[in-house]
Amino acid sequence: RIDAQSLWEATKKKLREEKDQKKLAAYQIIINQIETFRKVVLNPLSHATPMTVMRSEIQRAIDAIAALNL
């Protein structure tokens, strides 16, 4: 069994091994998006004040993960 954080760290490490600089740059953008969505969408209770998660934010998070195309 592997926890989500370990899986995410391994995924980032694998993506950063890409030799094609254009793909690497695209992966870094996606990684940054997913990092943001992990904080906002996947962990809303970590904020001092409750946040409302919008349907569009959830869809953008799904789209960012799908963009990895792994």
Coordinates of C-alpha atoms in Angstrom, one line a residue:
R1 CA 0.0 0.0 0.0
I2 CA 1.3 3.4 -0.9
D3 CA 0.0 6.8 0.4
A4 CA -1.1 9.6 -1.9
Q5 CA 1.9 11.8 -1.0
S6 CA 4.4 9.1 -1.9
L7 CA 2.7 8.4 -5.2
W8 CA 2.7 12.1 -6.1
E9 CA 6.4 12.5 -5.2
A10 CA 7.3 9.5 -7.3
T11 CA 5.2 10.8 -10.2
K12 CA 6.9 14.2 -10.0
K13 CA 10.3 12.6 -10.0
K14 CA 9.5 10.5 -13.0
L15 CA 8.1 13.4 -14.9
R16 CA 11.2 15.5 -14.2
E17 CA 13.4 12.8 -15.8
E18 CA 12.0 13.8 -19.2
K19 CA 14.8 14.6 -21.6
D20 CA 12.7 16.6 -24.1
Q21 CA 12.9 20.2 -22.8
K22 CA 9.6 21.1 -24.4
K23 CA 7.8 18.2 -22.7
L24 CA 9.6 18.9 -19.4
A25 CA 8.4 22.5 -19.4
A26 CA 4.8 21.4 -20.1
Y27 CA 5.1 18.8 -17.3
Q28 CA 6.3 21.5 -14.9
I29 CA 3.3 23.7 -15.6
I30 CA 1.0 20.7 -15.0
I31 CA 2.9 19.8 -11.8
N32 CA 2.4 23.4 -10.6
Q33 CA -1.3 23.3 -11.4
I34 CA -1.8 20.1 -9.6
E35 CA 0.1 21.4 -6.5
T36 CA -2.2 24.4 -6.4
F37 CA -5.3 22.2 -6.8
R38 CA -4.1 19.8 -4.1
K39 CA -4.2 22.7 -1.7
V40 CA -7.4 24.3 -2.8
V41 CA -9.6 21.4 -4.0
L42 CA -8.3 18.3 -2.3
N43 CA -7.6 19.8 1.1
P44 CA -10.1 22.6 1.8
L45 CA -10.1 21.9 5.5
S46 CA -6.5 22.8 5.8
H47 CA -7.4 26.5 5.5
A48 CA -8.0 28.7 8.6
T49 CA -11.4 29.7 7.3
P50 CA -13.7 27.3 5.4
M51 CA -13.5 27.7 1.6
T52 CA -16.2 26.9 -1.0
V53 CA -14.8 24.7 -3.7
M54 CA -16.3 25.6 -7.1
R55 CA -17.3 23.0 -9.6
S56 CA -15.0 24.7 -12.1
E57 CA -12.0 24.3 -9.8
I58 CA -12.8 20.6 -9.4
Q59 CA -13.0 20.2 -13.2
R60 CA -9.7 22.1 -13.7
A61 CA -8.1 19.7 -11.2
I62 CA -9.4 16.7 -13.1
D63 CA -8.2 18.2 -16.4
A64 CA -4.7 18.9 -15.0
I65 CA -4.4 15.3 -13.8
A66 CA -5.7 14.0 -17.2
A67 CA -3.1 16.2 -19.0
L68 CA -0.4 14.1 -17.5
N69 CA -1.5 11.4 -19.9
L70 CA 0.3 8.7 -18.0

